[in-house]
Amino acid sequence: MNNRMDFLKSMIQDLKDRNLYSELPVLGTEQKNRVVLNGKEVIIMCTNNYLGFANHPRLREAAKKAIDTWGFGTGAVRQIAGTMEIHIQLEEMLAEYKCTESSLVFVAGIAANRGTIQALMGEEDAIISDELNHGSIIDGVRLTKSKRVVYPHLDMSGLKKALLETKDARRRLIVTDGVFSMDGDIAPLDQIVELAEEFDAIVMVDDAHGDGVLGKDGRGIVDHFGLEGRVDIDMGTLSKAFGCLGGYIAGRKELKDYLINTARSFIYTTAHPPSVPAAAMEAIRMIQDEPQHLQQLWENMRYFKKGMTDLGFDIGHSQTPITPVMAGESKAAVELSRQLFEEGLFAKPIVFPLVAKDKARVRINVTAQHTGDDLDEALDIFERVGKRMKLI
Ligand SMILES: *Cc1c(COP(=O)(O)O)cnc(C)c1O
């Protein structure tokens, strides 16, 4: 064996020194409120399976039926021969659900963001982006030659300044997360849309954590603010609350038609197995005819957050089920996560540079599947570990 790859040893050591290295945690069970993880039974509190759909019988059944009818694989990219009627049915259903003319499904949310931004924005254009936007948006921006302006998190005067600065651009795109994944705060999309209208800029919102969580029947942030028809590019994922896999772009029909022909992450990848659109459609039906899941999610969230606040934890200013439990420096967050796991609760640490140096945390996501017992036990564990670590 030669030594050409030995450099990885020191690079891994460097990650370890910065608390940025971890092994993959492995589930020994299906995804649900309590799982076996690395061989230990724990309450899992860091999934995006908000509504508990990932293992729901209705989705399983829908997927099985689609396998019987359509087979397992698709054998081709969407554009060549991989598109089945079931993919089109999902896109029509999503468009109706999101109140847009059309929608286009990509293999994942990251592919939707990368492909869409890259396809729409050229050298003469400018992209205006919130500083805390998701990595997949940042990737999309990096794939373009557009001018980039990053504005301070949620800062509308910063956004206005960016719009004034870029008035010579051919086209301008304002892009923002709807719900920010680290803090659980919500973008002021109503104000963003007003500024965009004043300055004639395109608005794109990434609703990954708003889909199935915010708005009527989980329709997301556009519904939450009542902005139907005023957001040009409504991006979402089927991977989180919907419990499936995939990303999508909803908007005008021309947007879909153009992306089909130009978005590289759409063109150069094989279509989803038909079981995926089948399960996703069942998820959208279920959100609408079983409202109890969404109600339970918000009830659980309120119960858990109140419990944590009463215990004296700093849980930030989240307006959604995402609940950051502040630990301080990176090392403290890693230690908090380790001790929680020992006591039977799994949640990953989030450390610098993903968040500010002194704002390292364990991020908790409560789901609709957590029972009262799960939440009480989780609060007990937090109390014990929090006291031991002098966080409370
Ligand atoms: C998870 C996430 C994505 C990526 O979605 P996938 O379908 O998992 O690829 C994109 N944007 C945001 C804000 C996310 O949280």
JSON list of N, CA and C and ligand atoms in Angstrom, two decimals, residues 48 50 106-113 132-137 176-181 206-209 235-240 244-248 322 363, ligand 1:
[
{"chain": "A", "resi": 48, "resn": "ASN", "atom": "N", "xyz": [-36.27, 14.84, 11.77]},
{"chain": "A", "resi": 48, "resn": "ASN", "atom": "CA", "xyz": [-37.19, 15.79, 11.15]},
{"chain": "A", "resi": 48, "resn": "ASN", "atom": "C", "xyz": [-38.51, 15.12, 10.82]},
{"chain": "A", "resi": 50, "resn": "TYR", "atom": "N", "xyz": [-41.35, 15.07, 11.82]},
{"chain": "A", "resi": 50, "resn": "TYR", "atom": "CA", "xyz": [-42.22, 15.87, 12.69]},
{"chain": "A", "resi": 50, "resn": "TYR", "atom": "C", "xyz": [-43.57, 15.23, 13.00]},
{"chain": "A", "resi": 106, "resn": "PHE", "atom": "N", "xyz": [-37.61, 16.95, -7.35]},
{"chain": "A", "resi": 106, "resn": "PHE", "atom": "CA", "xyz": [-36.20, 16.57, -7.51]},
{"chain": "A", "resi": 106, "resn": "PHE", "atom": "C", "xyz": [-35.92, 15.39, -6.57]},
{"chain": "A", "resi": 107, "resn": "VAL", "atom": "N", "xyz": [-34.76, 14.74, -6.76]},
{"chain": "A", "resi": 107, "resn": "VAL", "atom": "CA", "xyz": [-34.47, 13.58, -5.91]},
{"chain": "A", "resi": 107, "resn": "VAL", "atom": "C", "xyz": [-34.35, 13.93, -4.43]},
{"chain": "A", "resi": 108, "resn": "ALA", "atom": "N", "xyz": [-33.94, 15.17, -4.13]},
{"chain": "A", "resi": 108, "resn": "ALA", "atom": "CA", "xyz": [-33.81, 15.59, -2.74]},
{"chain": "A", "resi": 108, "resn": "ALA", "atom": "C", "xyz": [-33.92, 17.10, -2.66]},
{"chain": "A", "resi": 109, "resn": "GLY", "atom": "N", "xyz": [-34.12, 17.61, -1.47]},
{"chain": "A", "resi": 109, "resn": "GLY", "atom": "CA", "xyz": [-34.18, 19.06, -1.27]},
{"chain": "A", "resi": 109, "resn": "GLY", "atom": "C", "xyz": [-32.89, 19.73, -1.71]},
{"chain": "A", "resi": 110, "resn": "ILE", "atom": "N", "xyz": [-31.78, 19.10, -1.39]},
{"chain": "A", "resi": 110, "resn": "ILE", "atom": "CA", "xyz": [-30.49, 19.72, -1.76]},
{"chain": "A", "resi": 110, "resn": "ILE", "atom": "C", "xyz": [-30.39, 19.84, -3.28]},
{"chain": "A", "resi": 111, "resn": "ALA", "atom": "N", "xyz": [-30.92, 18.87, -4.00]},
{"chain": "A", "resi": 111, "resn": "ALA", "atom": "CA", "xyz": [-30.88, 18.91, -5.46]},
{"chain": "A", "resi": 111, "resn": "ALA", "atom": "C", "xyz": [-31.80, 20.02, -5.99]},
{"chain": "A", "resi": 112, "resn": "ALA", "atom": "N", "xyz": [-32.94, 20.21, -5.34]},
{"chain": "A", "resi": 112, "resn": "ALA", "atom": "CA", "xyz": [-33.87, 21.26, -5.77]},
{"chain": "A", "resi": 112, "resn": "ALA", "atom": "C", "xyz": [-33.22, 22.64, -5.62]},
{"chain": "A", "resi": 113, "resn": "ASN", "atom": "N", "xyz": [-32.58, 22.87, -4.48]},
{"chain": "A", "resi": 113, "resn": "ASN", "atom": "CA", "xyz": [-31.94, 24.18, -4.27]},
{"chain": "A", "resi": 113, "resn": "ASN", "atom": "C", "xyz": [-30.78, 24.40, -5.23]},
{"chain": "A", "resi": 132, "resn": "LEU", "atom": "N", "xyz": [-27.85, 33.09, 7.51]},
{"chain": "A", "resi": 132, "resn": "LEU", "atom": "CA", "xyz": [-28.00, 31.77, 8.12]},
{"chain": "A", "resi": 132, "resn": "LEU", "atom": "C", "xyz": [-28.71, 30.76, 7.22]},
{"chain": "A", "resi": 133, "resn": "ASN", "atom": "N", "xyz": [-28.75, 31.04, 5.92]},
{"chain": "A", "resi": 133, "resn": "ASN", "atom": "CA", "xyz": [-29.41, 30.10, 5.01]},
{"chain": "A", "resi": 133, "resn": "ASN", "atom": "C", "xyz": [-28.73, 28.73, 5.03]},
{"chain": "A", "resi": 134, "resn": "HIS", "atom": "N", "xyz": [-29.52, 27.74, 4.70]},
{"chain": "A", "resi": 134, "resn": "HIS", "atom": "CA", "xyz": [-29.08, 26.33, 4.69]},
{"chain": "A", "resi": 134, "resn": "HIS", "atom": "C", "xyz": [-27.95, 26.08, 3.68]},
{"chain": "A", "resi": 135, "resn": "GLY", "atom": "N", "xyz": [-27.12, 25.11, 4.00]},
{"chain": "A", "resi": 135, "resn": "GLY", "atom": "CA", "xyz": [-25.98, 24.76, 3.14]},
{"chain": "A", "resi": 135, "resn": "GLY", "atom": "C", "xyz": [-26.35, 24.47, 1.70]},
{"chain": "A", "resi": 136, "resn": "SER", "atom": "N", "xyz": [-27.53, 23.91, 1.46]},
{"chain": "A", "resi": 136, "resn": "SER", "atom": "CA", "xyz": [-27.90, 23.58, 0.09]},
{"chain": "A", "resi": 136, "resn": "SER", "atom": "C", "xyz": [-28.21, 24.83, -0.73]},
{"chain": "A", "resi": 137, "resn": "ILE", "atom": "N", "xyz": [-28.65, 25.90, -0.05]},
{"chain": "A", "resi": 137, "resn": "ILE", "atom": "CA", "xyz": [-28.85, 27.19, -0.74]},
{"chain": "A", "resi": 137, "resn": "ILE", "atom": "C", "xyz": [-27.48, 27.77, -1.07]},
{"chain": "A", "resi": 176, "resn": "THR", "atom": "N", "xyz": [-34.27, 32.82, 0.99]},
{"chain": "A", "resi": 176, "resn": "THR", "atom": "CA", "xyz": [-34.24, 32.67, 2.45]},
{"chain": "A", "resi": 176, "resn": "THR", "atom": "C", "xyz": [-34.83, 31.33, 2.88]},
{"chain": "A", "resi": 177, "resn": "ASP", "atom": "N", "xyz": [-34.29, 30.80, 3.97]},
{"chain": "A", "resi": 177, "resn": "ASP", "atom": "CA", "xyz": [-34.98, 29.71, 4.65]},
{"chain": "A", "resi": 177, "resn": "ASP", "atom": "C", "xyz": [-36.32, 30.26, 5.14]},
{"chain": "A", "resi": 178, "resn": "GLY", "atom": "N", "xyz": [-37.35, 29.45, 5.20]},
{"chain": "A", "resi": 178, "resn": "GLY", "atom": "CA", "xyz": [-38.61, 29.86, 5.83]},
{"chain": "A", "resi": 178, "resn": "GLY", "atom": "C", "xyz": [-38.46, 29.73, 7.33]},
{"chain": "A", "resi": 179, "resn": "VAL", "atom": "N", "xyz": [-38.20, 28.51, 7.78]},
{"chain": "A", "resi": 179, "resn": "VAL", "atom": "CA", "xyz": [-37.86, 28.25, 9.18]},
{"chain": "A", "resi": 179, "resn": "VAL", "atom": "C", "xyz": [-36.37, 27.94, 9.21]},
{"chain": "A", "resi": 180, "resn": "PHE", "atom": "N", "xyz": [-35.62, 28.63, 10.05]},
{"chain": "A", "resi": 180, "resn": "PHE", "atom": "CA", "xyz": [-34.18, 28.42, 10.09]},
{"chain": "A", "resi": 180, "resn": "PHE", "atom": "C", "xyz": [-33.86, 27.19, 10.94]},
{"chain": "A", "resi": 181, "resn": "SER", "atom": "N", "xyz": [-33.03, 26.31, 10.36]},
{"chain": "A", "resi": 181, "resn": "SER", "atom": "CA", "xyz": [-32.91, 24.97, 10.92]},
{"chain": "A", "resi": 181, "resn": "SER", "atom": "C", "xyz": [-32.11, 24.91, 12.23]},
{"chain": "A", "resi": 206, "resn": "ASP", "atom": "N", "xyz": [-37.18, 28.59, 1.12]},
{"chain": "A", "resi": 206, "resn": "ASP", "atom": "CA", "xyz": [-36.91, 27.17, 1.36]},
{"chain": "A", "resi": 206, "resn": "ASP", "atom": "C", "xyz": [-37.73, 26.75, 2.57]},
{"chain": "A", "resi": 207, "resn": "ASP", "atom": "N", "xyz": [-38.77, 25.96, 2.30]},
{"chain": "A", "resi": 207, "resn": "ASP", "atom": "CA", "xyz": [-39.76, 25.63, 3.33]},
{"chain": "A", "resi": 207, "resn": "ASP", "atom": "C", "xyz": [-39.52, 24.25, 3.95]},
{"chain": "A", "resi": 208, "resn": "ALA", "atom": "N", "xyz": [-38.27, 23.79, 3.92]},
{"chain": "A", "resi": 208, "resn": "ALA", "atom": "CA", "xyz": [-37.97, 22.42, 4.38]},
{"chain": "A", "resi": 208, "resn": "ALA", "atom": "C", "xyz": [-38.54, 22.13, 5.77]},
{"chain": "A", "resi": 209, "resn": "HIS", "atom": "N", "xyz": [-38.40, 23.08, 6.70]},
{"chain": "A", "resi": 209, "resn": "HIS", "atom": "CA", "xyz": [-38.89, 22.85, 8.07]},
{"chain": "A", "resi": 209, "resn": "HIS", "atom": "C", "xyz": [-40.27, 23.46, 8.32]},
{"chain": "A", "resi": 235, "resn": "MET", "atom": "N", "xyz": [-39.86, 26.44, -2.45]},
{"chain": "A", "resi": 235, "resn": "MET", "atom": "CA", "xyz": [-39.12, 25.18, -2.43]},
{"chain": "A", "resi": 235, "resn": "MET", "atom": "C", "xyz": [-39.46, 24.42, -1.14]},
{"chain": "A", "resi": 236, "resn": "GLY", "atom": "N", "xyz": [-39.60, 23.11, -1.25]},
{"chain": "A", "resi": 236, "resn": "GLY", "atom": "CA", "xyz": [-39.88, 22.34, -0.05]},
{"chain": "A", "resi": 236, "resn": "GLY", "atom": "C", "xyz": [-39.26, 20.95, -0.14]},
{"chain": "A", "resi": 237, "resn": "THR", "atom": "N", "xyz": [-39.40, 20.19, 0.93]},
{"chain": "A", "resi": 237, "resn": "THR", "atom": "CA", "xyz": [-38.91, 18.82, 0.86]},
{"chain": "A", "resi": 237, "resn": "THR", "atom": "C", "xyz": [-40.01, 17.84, 1.27]},
{"chain": "A", "resi": 238, "resn": "LEU", "atom": "N", "xyz": [-39.87, 16.64, 0.72]},
{"chain": "A", "resi": 238, "resn": "LEU", "atom": "CA", "xyz": [-40.74, 15.53, 1.11]},
{"chain": "A", "resi": 238, "resn": "LEU", "atom": "C", "xyz": [-40.03, 14.69, 2.16]},
{"chain": "A", "resi": 239, "resn": "SER", "atom": "N", "xyz": [-38.81, 15.10, 2.52]},
{"chain": "A", "resi": 239, "resn": "SER", "atom": "CA", "xyz": [-37.94, 14.28, 3.37]},
{"chain": "A", "resi": 239, "resn": "SER", "atom": "C", "xyz": [-38.18, 14.48, 4.86]},
{"chain": "A", "resi": 240, "resn": "LYS", "atom": "N", "xyz": [-38.83, 15.56, 5.22]},
{"chain": "A", "resi": 240, "resn": "LYS", "atom": "CA", "xyz": [-38.94, 15.88, 6.64]},
{"chain": "A", "resi": 240, "resn": "LYS", "atom": "C", "xyz": [-40.33, 15.51, 7.17]},
{"chain": "A", "resi": 244, "resn": "CYS", "atom": "N", "xyz": [-40.86, 11.08, 3.73]},
{"chain": "A", "resi": 244, "resn": "CYS", "atom": "CA", "xyz": [-40.46, 10.34, 2.52]},
{"chain": "A", "resi": 244, "resn": "CYS", "atom": "C", "xyz": [-39.06, 10.75, 2.10]},
{"chain": "A", "resi": 245, "resn": "LEU", "atom": "N", "xyz": [-38.95, 11.18, 0.86]},
{"chain": "A", "resi": 245, "resn": "LEU", "atom": "CA", "xyz": [-37.66, 11.59, 0.31]},
{"chain": "A", "resi": 245, "resn": "LEU", "atom": "C", "xyz": [-37.95, 12.45, -0.90]},
{"chain": "A", "resi": 246, "resn": "GLY", "atom": "N", "xyz": [-37.15, 13.50, -1.08]},
{"chain": "A", "resi": 246, "resn": "GLY", "atom": "CA", "xyz": [-37.30, 14.31, -2.28]},
{"chain": "A", "resi": 246, "resn": "GLY", "atom": "C", "xyz": [-37.44, 15.79, -1.96]},
{"chain": "A", "resi": 247, "resn": "GLY", "atom": "N", "xyz": [-37.14, 16.61, -2.96]},
{"chain": "A", "resi": 247, "resn": "GLY", "atom": "CA", "xyz": [-37.35, 18.05, -2.82]},
{"chain": "A", "resi": 247, "resn": "GLY", "atom": "C", "xyz": [-38.25, 18.50, -3.95]},
{"chain": "A", "resi": 248, "resn": "TYR", "atom": "N", "xyz": [-38.85, 19.66, -3.82]},
{"chain": "A", "resi": 248, "resn": "TYR", "atom": "CA", "xyz": [-39.68, 20.13, -4.94]},
{"chain": "A", "resi": 248, "resn": "TYR", "atom": "C", "xyz": [-39.64, 21.64, -5.03]},
{"chain": "A", "resi": 322, "resn": "ILE", "atom": "N", "xyz": [-38.39, 23.06, 16.39]},
{"chain": "A", "resi": 322, "resn": "ILE", "atom": "CA", "xyz": [-36.93, 23.03, 16.56]},
{"chain": "A", "resi": 322, "resn": "ILE", "atom": "C", "xyz": [-36.58, 23.74, 17.88]},
{"chain": "A", "resi": 363, "resn": "ARG", "atom": "N", "xyz": [-29.58, 20.24, 19.58]},
{"chain": "A", "resi": 363, "resn": "ARG", "atom": "CA", "xyz": [-30.85, 20.66, 18.98]},
{"chain": "A", "resi": 363, "resn": "ARG", "atom": "C", "xyz": [-31.88, 19.55, 19.12]},
{"chain": "B", "resi": 1, "resn": "LIG", "atom": "C1", "xyz": [-33.06, 19.42, 5.10]},
{"chain": "B", "resi": 1, "resn": "LIG", "atom": "C2", "xyz": [-33.01, 20.69, 4.37]},
{"chain": "B", "resi": 1, "resn": "LIG", "atom": "C3", "xyz": [-32.81, 20.70, 2.98]},
{"chain": "B", "resi": 1, "resn": "LIG", "atom": "C4", "xyz": [-32.48, 19.46, 2.20]},
{"chain": "B", "resi": 1, "resn": "LIG", "atom": "O1", "xyz": [-33.56, 18.61, 2.06]},
{"chain": "B", "resi": 1, "resn": "LIG", "atom": "P1", "xyz": [-33.32, 17.08, 1.69]},
{"chain": "B", "resi": 1, "resn": "LIG", "atom": "O2", "xyz": [-34.59, 16.67, 1.06]},
{"chain": "B", "resi": 1, "resn": "LIG", "atom": "O3", "xyz": [-33.02, 16.36, 2.95]},
{"chain": "B", "resi": 1, "resn": "LIG", "atom": "O4", "xyz": [-32.16, 17.04, 0.74]},
{"chain": "B", "resi": 1, "resn": "LIG", "atom": "C5", "xyz": [-32.86, 21.92, 2.33]},
{"chain": "B", "resi": 1, "resn": "LIG", "atom": "N1", "xyz": [-33.08, 23.06, 3.01]},
{"chain": "B", "resi": 1, "resn": "LIG", "atom": "C6", "xyz": [-33.25, 23.09, 4.35]},
{"chain": "B", "resi": 1, "resn": "LIG", "atom": "C7", "xyz": [-33.51, 24.39, 5.04]},
{"chain": "B", "resi": 1, "resn": "LIG", "atom": "C8", "xyz": [-33.22, 21.91, 5.07]},
{"chain": "B", "resi": 1, "resn": "LIG", "atom": "O5", "xyz": [-33.37, 21.94, 6.40]}
]
